Coordinates of C-alpha atoms and ligand atoms in Angstrom, one line a residue:
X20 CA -75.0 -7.7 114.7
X21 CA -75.2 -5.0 117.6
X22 CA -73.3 -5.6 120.7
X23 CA -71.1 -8.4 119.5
X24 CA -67.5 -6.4 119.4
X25 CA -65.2 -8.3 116.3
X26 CA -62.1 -7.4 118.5
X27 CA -63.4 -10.0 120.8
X28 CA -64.3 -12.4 118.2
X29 CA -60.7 -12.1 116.7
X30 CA -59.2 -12.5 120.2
X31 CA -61.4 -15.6 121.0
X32 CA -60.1 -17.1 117.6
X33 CA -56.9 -16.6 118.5
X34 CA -57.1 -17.9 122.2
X35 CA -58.4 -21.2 120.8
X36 CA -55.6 -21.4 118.3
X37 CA -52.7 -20.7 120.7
X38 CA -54.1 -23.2 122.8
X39 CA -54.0 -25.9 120.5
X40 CA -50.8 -24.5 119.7
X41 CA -49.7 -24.8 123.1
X42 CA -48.1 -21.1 122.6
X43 CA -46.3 -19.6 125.3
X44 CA -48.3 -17.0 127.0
X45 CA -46.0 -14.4 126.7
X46 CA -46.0 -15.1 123.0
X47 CA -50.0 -15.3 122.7
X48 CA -49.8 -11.8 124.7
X49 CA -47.7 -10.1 121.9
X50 CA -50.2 -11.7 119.8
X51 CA -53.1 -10.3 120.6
X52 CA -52.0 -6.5 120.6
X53 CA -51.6 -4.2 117.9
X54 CA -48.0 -3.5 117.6
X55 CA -49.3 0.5 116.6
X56 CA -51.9 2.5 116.4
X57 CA -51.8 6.1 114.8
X58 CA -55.0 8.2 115.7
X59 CA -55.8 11.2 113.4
X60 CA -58.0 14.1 113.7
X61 CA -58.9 15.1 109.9
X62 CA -60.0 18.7 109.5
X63 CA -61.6 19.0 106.1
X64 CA -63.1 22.0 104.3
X65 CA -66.7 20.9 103.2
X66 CA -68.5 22.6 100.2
X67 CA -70.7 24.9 102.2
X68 CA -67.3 26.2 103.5
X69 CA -67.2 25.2 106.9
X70 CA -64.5 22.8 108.6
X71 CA -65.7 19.1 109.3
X72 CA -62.8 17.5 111.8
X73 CA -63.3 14.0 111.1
X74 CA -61.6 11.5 112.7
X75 CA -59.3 8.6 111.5
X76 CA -56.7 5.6 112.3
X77 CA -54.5 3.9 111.2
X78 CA -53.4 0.2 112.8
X79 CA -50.2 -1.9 112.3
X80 CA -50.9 -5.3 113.5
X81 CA -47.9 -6.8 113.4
X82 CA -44.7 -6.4 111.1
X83 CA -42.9 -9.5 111.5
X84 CA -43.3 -11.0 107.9
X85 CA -42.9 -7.7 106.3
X86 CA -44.3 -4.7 105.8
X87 CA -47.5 -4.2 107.1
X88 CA -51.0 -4.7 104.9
X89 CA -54.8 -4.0 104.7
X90 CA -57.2 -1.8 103.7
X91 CA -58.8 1.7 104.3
X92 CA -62.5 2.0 105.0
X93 CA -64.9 5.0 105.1
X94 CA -67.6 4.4 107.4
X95 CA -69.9 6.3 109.5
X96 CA -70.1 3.6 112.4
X97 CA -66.9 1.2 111.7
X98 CA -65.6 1.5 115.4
X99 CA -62.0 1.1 116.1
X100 CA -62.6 -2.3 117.4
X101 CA -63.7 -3.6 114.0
X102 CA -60.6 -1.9 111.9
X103 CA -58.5 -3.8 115.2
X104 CA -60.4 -7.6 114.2
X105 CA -59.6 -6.1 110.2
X106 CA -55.7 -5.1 111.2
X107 CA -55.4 -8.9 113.3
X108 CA -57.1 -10.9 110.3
X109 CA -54.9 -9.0 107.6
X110 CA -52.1 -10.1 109.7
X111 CA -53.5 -14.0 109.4
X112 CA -54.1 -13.5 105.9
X113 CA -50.9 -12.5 104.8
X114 CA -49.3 -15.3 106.7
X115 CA -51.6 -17.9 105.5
X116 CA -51.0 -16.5 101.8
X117 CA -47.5 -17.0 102.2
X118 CA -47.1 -13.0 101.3
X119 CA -43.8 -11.4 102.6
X120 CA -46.2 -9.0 104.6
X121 CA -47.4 -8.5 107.9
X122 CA -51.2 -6.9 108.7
X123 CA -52.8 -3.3 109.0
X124 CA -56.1 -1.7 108.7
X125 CA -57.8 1.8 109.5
X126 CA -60.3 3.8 108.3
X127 CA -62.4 7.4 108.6
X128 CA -65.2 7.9 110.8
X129 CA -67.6 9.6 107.7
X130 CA -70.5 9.0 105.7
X131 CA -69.1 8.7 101.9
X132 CA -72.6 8.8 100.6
X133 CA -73.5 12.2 102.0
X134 CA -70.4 13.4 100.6
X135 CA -69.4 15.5 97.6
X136 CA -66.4 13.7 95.2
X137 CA -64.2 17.1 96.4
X138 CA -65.3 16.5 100.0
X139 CA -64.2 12.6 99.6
X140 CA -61.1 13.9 97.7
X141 CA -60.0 16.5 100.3
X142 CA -60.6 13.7 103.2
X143 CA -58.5 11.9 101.1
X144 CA -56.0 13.9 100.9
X145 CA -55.9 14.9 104.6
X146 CA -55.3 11.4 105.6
X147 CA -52.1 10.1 104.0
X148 CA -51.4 13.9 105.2
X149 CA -51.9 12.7 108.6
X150 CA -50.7 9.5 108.3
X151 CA -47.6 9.9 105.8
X152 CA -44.3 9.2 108.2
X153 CA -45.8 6.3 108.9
X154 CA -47.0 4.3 105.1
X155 CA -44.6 3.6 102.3
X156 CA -44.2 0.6 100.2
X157 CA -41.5 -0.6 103.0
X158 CA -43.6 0.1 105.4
X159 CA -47.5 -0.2 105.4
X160 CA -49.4 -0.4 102.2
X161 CA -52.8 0.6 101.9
X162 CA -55.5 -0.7 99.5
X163 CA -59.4 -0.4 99.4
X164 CA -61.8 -1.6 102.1
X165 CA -65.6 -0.7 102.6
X166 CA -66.8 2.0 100.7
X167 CA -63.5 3.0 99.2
X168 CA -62.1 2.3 95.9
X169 CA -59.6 2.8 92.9
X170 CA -60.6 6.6 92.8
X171 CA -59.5 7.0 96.9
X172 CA -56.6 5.6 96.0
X173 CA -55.6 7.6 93.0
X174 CA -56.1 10.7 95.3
X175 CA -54.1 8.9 98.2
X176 CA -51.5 8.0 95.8
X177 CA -51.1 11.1 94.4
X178 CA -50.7 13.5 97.4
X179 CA -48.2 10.5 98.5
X180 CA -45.9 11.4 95.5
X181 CA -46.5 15.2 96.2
X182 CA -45.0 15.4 99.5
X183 CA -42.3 13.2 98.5
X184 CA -42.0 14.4 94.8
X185 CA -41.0 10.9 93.5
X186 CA -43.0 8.6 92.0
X187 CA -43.6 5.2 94.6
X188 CA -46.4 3.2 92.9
X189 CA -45.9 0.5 95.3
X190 CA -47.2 2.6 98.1
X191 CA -50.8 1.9 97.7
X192 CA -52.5 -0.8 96.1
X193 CA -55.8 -1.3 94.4
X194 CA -55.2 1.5 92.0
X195 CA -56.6 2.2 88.3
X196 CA -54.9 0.2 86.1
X197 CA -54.0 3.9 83.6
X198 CA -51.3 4.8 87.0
X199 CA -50.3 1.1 88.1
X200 CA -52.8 -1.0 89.0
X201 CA -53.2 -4.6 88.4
X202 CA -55.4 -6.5 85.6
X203 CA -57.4 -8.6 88.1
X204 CA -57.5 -6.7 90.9
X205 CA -61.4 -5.8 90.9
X206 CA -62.6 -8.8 90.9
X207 CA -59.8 -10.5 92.7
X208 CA -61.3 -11.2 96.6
X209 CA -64.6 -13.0 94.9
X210 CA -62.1 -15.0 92.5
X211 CA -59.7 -16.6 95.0
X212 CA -63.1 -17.0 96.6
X213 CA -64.0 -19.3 93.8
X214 CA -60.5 -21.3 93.5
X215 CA -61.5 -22.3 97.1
X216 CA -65.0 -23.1 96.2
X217 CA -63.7 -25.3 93.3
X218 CA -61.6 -27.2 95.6
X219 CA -64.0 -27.7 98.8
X220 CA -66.5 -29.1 96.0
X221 CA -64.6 -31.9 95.3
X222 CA -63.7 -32.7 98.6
X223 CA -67.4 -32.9 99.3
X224 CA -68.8 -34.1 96.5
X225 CA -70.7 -31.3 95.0
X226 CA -70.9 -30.8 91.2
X227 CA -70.7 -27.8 90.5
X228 CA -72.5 -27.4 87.3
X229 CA -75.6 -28.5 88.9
X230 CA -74.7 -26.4 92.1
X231 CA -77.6 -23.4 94.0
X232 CA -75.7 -20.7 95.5
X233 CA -77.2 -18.1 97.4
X234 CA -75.0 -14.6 98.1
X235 CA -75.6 -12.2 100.9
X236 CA -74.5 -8.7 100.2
X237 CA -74.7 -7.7 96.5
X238 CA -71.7 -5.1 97.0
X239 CA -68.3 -5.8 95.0
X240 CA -67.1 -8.9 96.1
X241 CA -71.1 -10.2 96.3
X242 CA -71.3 -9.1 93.0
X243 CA -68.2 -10.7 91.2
X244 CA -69.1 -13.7 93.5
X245 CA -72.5 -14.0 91.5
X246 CA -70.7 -13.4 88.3
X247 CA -68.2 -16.0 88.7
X248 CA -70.5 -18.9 89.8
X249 CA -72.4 -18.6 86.8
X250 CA -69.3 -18.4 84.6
X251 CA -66.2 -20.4 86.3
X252 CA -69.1 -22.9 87.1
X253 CA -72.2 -22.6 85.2
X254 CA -73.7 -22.8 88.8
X255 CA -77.9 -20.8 88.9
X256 CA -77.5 -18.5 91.6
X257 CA -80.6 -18.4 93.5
X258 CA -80.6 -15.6 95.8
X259 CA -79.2 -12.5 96.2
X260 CA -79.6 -9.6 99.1
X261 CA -78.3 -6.1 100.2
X262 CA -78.9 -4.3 103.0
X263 CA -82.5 -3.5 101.9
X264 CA -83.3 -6.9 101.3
X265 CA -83.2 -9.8 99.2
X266 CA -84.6 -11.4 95.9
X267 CA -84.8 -15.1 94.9
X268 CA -85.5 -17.0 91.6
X269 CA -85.2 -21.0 92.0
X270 CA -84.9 -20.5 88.2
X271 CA -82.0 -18.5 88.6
X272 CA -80.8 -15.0 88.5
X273 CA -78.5 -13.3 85.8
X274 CA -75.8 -11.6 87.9
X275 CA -75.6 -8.8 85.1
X276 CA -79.4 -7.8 85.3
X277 CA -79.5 -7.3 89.0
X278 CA -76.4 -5.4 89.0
X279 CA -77.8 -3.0 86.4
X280 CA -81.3 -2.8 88.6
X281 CA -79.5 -2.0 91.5
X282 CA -77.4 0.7 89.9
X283 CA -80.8 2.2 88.5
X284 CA -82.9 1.8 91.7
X285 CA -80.2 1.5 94.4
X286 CA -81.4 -1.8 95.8
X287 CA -81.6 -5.5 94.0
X288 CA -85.0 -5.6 95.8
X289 CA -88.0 -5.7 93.4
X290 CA -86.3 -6.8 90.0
X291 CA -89.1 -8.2 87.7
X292 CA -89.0 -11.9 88.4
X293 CA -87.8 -12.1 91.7
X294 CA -89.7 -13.0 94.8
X295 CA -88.6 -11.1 97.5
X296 CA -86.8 -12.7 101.0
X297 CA -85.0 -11.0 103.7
X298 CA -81.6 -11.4 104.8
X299 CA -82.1 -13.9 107.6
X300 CA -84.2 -16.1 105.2
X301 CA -81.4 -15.8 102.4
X302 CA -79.1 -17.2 104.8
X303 CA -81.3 -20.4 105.6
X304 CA -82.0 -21.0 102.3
X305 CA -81.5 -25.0 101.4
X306 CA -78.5 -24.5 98.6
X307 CA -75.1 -26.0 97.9
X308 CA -72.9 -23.1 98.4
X309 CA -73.8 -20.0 100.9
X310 CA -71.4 -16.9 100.6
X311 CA -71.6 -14.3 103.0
X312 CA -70.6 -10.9 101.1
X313 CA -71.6 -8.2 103.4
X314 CA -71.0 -7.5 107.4
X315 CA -69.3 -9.1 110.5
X316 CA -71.7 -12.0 112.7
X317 CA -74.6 -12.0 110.5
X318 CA -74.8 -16.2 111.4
X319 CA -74.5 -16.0 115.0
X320 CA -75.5 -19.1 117.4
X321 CA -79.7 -18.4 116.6
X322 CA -79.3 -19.3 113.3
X323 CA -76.7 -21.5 112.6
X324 CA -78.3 -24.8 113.7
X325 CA -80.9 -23.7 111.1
X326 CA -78.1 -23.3 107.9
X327 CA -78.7 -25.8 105.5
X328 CA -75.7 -25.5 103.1
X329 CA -73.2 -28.1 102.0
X330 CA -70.6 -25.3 101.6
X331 CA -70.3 -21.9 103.5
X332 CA -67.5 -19.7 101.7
X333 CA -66.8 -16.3 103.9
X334 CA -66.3 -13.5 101.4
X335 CA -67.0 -10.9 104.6
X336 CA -64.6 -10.5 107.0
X337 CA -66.1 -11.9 110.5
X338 CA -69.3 -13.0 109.2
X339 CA -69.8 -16.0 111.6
X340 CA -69.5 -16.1 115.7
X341 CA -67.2 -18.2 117.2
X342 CA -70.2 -19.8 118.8
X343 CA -71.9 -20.8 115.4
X344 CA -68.6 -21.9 114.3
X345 CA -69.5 -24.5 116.8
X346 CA -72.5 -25.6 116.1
X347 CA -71.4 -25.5 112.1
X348 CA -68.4 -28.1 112.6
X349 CA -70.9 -29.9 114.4
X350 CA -73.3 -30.3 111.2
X351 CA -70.9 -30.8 109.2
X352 CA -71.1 -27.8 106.7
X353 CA -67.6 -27.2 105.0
X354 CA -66.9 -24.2 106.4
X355 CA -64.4 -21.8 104.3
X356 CA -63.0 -19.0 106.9
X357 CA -62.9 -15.5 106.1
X358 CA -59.0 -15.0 105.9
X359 CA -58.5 -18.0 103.7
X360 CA -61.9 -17.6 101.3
X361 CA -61.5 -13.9 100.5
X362 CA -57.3 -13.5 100.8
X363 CA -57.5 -13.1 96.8
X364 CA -57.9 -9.0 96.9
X365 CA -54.8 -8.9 99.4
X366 CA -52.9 -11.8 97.1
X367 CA -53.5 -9.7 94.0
X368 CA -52.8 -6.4 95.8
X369 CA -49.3 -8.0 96.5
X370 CA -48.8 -8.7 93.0
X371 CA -49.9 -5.3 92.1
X372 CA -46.9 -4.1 94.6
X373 CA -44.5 -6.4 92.6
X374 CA -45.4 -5.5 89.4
X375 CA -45.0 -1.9 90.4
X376 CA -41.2 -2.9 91.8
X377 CA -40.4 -3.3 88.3
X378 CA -42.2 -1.6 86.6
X379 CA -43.7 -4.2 84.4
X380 CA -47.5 -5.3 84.2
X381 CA -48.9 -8.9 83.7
X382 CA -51.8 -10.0 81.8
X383 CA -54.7 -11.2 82.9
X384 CA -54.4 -14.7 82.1
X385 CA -51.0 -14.5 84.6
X386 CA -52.8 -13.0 87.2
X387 CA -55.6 -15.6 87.4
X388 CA -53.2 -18.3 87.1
X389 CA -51.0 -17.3 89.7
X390 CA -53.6 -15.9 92.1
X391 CA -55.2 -19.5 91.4
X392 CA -51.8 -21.0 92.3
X393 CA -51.7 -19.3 95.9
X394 CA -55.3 -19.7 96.6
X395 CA -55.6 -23.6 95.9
X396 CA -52.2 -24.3 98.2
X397 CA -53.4 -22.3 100.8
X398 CA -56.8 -24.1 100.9
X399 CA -54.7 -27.3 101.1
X400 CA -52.4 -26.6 103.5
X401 CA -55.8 -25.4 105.4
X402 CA -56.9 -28.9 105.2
X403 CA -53.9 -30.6 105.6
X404 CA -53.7 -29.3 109.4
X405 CA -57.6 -30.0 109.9
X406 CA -57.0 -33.2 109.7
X407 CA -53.5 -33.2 111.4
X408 CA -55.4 -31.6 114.4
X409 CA -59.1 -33.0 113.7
X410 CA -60.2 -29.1 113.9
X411 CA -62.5 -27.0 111.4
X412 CA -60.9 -25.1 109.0
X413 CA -61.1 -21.9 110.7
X414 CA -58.8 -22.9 113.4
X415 CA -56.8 -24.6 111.1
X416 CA -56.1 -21.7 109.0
X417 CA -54.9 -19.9 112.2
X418 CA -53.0 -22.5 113.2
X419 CA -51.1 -22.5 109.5
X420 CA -50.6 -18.5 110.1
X421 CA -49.9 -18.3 113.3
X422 CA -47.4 -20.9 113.3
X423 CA -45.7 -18.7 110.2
X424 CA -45.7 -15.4 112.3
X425 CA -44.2 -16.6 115.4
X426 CA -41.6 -18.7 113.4
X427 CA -41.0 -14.8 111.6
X428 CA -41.1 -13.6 115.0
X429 CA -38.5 -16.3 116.6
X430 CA -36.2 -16.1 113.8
X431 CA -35.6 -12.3 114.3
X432 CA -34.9 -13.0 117.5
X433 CA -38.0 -10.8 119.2
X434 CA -39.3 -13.8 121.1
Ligands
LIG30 N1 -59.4 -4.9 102.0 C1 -59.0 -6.1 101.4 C2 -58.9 -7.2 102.4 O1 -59.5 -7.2 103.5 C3 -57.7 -5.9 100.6 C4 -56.5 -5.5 101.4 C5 -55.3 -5.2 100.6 O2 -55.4 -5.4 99.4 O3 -54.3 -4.8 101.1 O4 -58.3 -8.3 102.1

């Protein structure tokens, strides 16, 4: 939503969590500052051959369980203060995970749609150029984000082992499986999703089999999300939405058929079958489980008191205001946060990075059961310290990671 910065958000979060925390303000300070921030000017040659200088950046949150981690996005209007709330929240992630990293993000200012693949591979290329002293599989790992994928990082990889002329899988994740990625990894984020999901239901009673979920955002994760709940679950998912608008079928939808309509058309809008809805009405639809897949503070203080799920699962990174978060404890909606609900992508990214170490590759049925393993302890440990602290989940889960970064941070001897 315009004018509300996710920087801010992520700083609020935090300010509630170090005061429940009772963290020393010189602590909470070093906290709530990137530790780095590497700003690139990327001068690319376009097809029409003139010179585009795009622009670029690259942000290490903070290092003190490892090596820093997060994605790359390519975005025409992702400010710096969003890939700042994305390099913060990777940070939390990690530490909630348990995952012997720390937290990054970045990203290009550009349009990836109005671009040719050479352009995309060029930009590419130019920004590990920019960025390389400062990335490597001890330092900061990249992985996909918005509008990037296995492709980027083939490119990315590959100019990586140019310059260096040795072969360092482990400095990127989310690559193609043919040169080291992971089975799992594509649909990983909506899967851990899922775990979580599975769990929450049974603390709140919901059978699953019998379960409506509604999915904003038909992207990736939205995608796999809609998948999954029909086949982890046998859930009916009843609506689905991108950024054209939505579609809904109380019957319910078949995941596979809108994805195949919306590679066709562009948009899941009009699939024989459907009525159409917007966004907003997708989101107060009366389900069991609501999953945000798509932007930052699309349920904001107007609409939450109108949300009528039993379960809201955060796919998105930063979907929901610290103000609805509120007013969403307050009706008593299980509320999965962000950082725990969609930390599969990052968990299975960390695999893929140990799997690379030595150079041997897992099977699928070891990924899911391992990623499942990490996903179901964190959502405990989540609730656990709810209930320690009689706090939503949200401020739970930063209470869990927080509490693991400064421990990192005071054992090194830095605070
Ligand atoms: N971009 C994904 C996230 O926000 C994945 C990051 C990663 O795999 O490093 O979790």
């Amino acid at each position: 939503m315009a004018g509300v910065s996710s920087f801010d958000v992520a700083d609020k979060q935090l300010a509630e969590c170090a005061e429940i925390l009772r963290l020393d303000p010189g602590v909470h300070a070093m906290l709530r500052h990137p530790m780095r921030e590497i700003h690139v000017s990327l001068p690319v040659r376009m097809d029409d051959g003139t010179t585009r200088v795009f622009t670029g950046c690259r942000i290490q949150y903070n290092d003190a369980k490892g090596p820093t981690k997060g994605g790359i996005r390519f975005h025409p209007d992702k400010t710096i203060d969003a890939m700042r709330a994305q390099a913060a929240w990777m940070t939390w992630k990690c530490a909630l995970l348990d995952l012997p990293l720390g937290g990054a993000g970045g990203g290009i200012m550009c349009n990836p749609k109005e671009m040719s693949r050479g352009e995309l591979e060029r930009l590419s290329r130019a920004y590990i150029d920019s960025i390389i002293d400062f990335i490597g599989p001890e330092k900061d790992i990249p992985a996909p984000d918005i509008y990037t994928d296995p492709q980027v990082m083939a490119w990315m990889m590959d100019e990586y082992f140019k310059i260096f002329r040795q072969s360092q899988f482990g400095v990127i994740t989310g690559k193609p499986l043919a040169i080291g990625g992971s089975v799992g990894r594509a649909d990983a984020a909506a899967r851990g999703g899922m775990y979580t999901i599975r769990e929450a239901a049974k603390i709140c009673g919901v059978d699953l089999a019998r379960s409506r979920v509604a999915v904003q955002g038909f992207g990736n994760a939205g995608y796999f999300a809609s998948l999954l709940s029909v086949s982890l679950f046998g859930a009916k998912v009843v609506a689905v939405s991108d950024s054209r608008g939505g579609i809904m079928n109380p019957a319910g939808l078949d995941p596979e058929a809108v994805r195949k309509y919306k590679a066709m058309t562009g948009s899941v809008v009009g699939l024989p079958g459907t009525e159409p809805i917007s966004n907003e009405q997708l989101l107060e639809l009366d389900v069991d489980i609501l999953i945000p897949a798509a932007i930052e503070n699309v349920i904001t203080d107007v609409n939450a008191p109108r949300l009528k799920t039993r379960i809201l699962a955060e796919l998105a990174n930063g979907p929901t205001t610290p103000e609805a978060d509120a007013i969403l404890h307050k009706k008593g909606i299980h509320h999965i946060p962000d950082f725990l609900c969609n930390a599969g992508g990052v968990t299975v990214s960390y695999f893929e990075m140990v799997q690379n170490a030595y150079m041997y590759h897992w099977d699928k049925e070891m990924v899911h059961e391992r990623l499942d393993k990490k996903m179901t302890a964190s959502y405990h440990a989540v609730l656990d310290a709810s209930k320690r602290f009689n706090i939503n989940l949200r401020k739970a889960a930063y209470v869990v990671a927080v509490t693991r970064v400064v421990e990192a941070m005071r054992i090194r001897g830095r605070i």
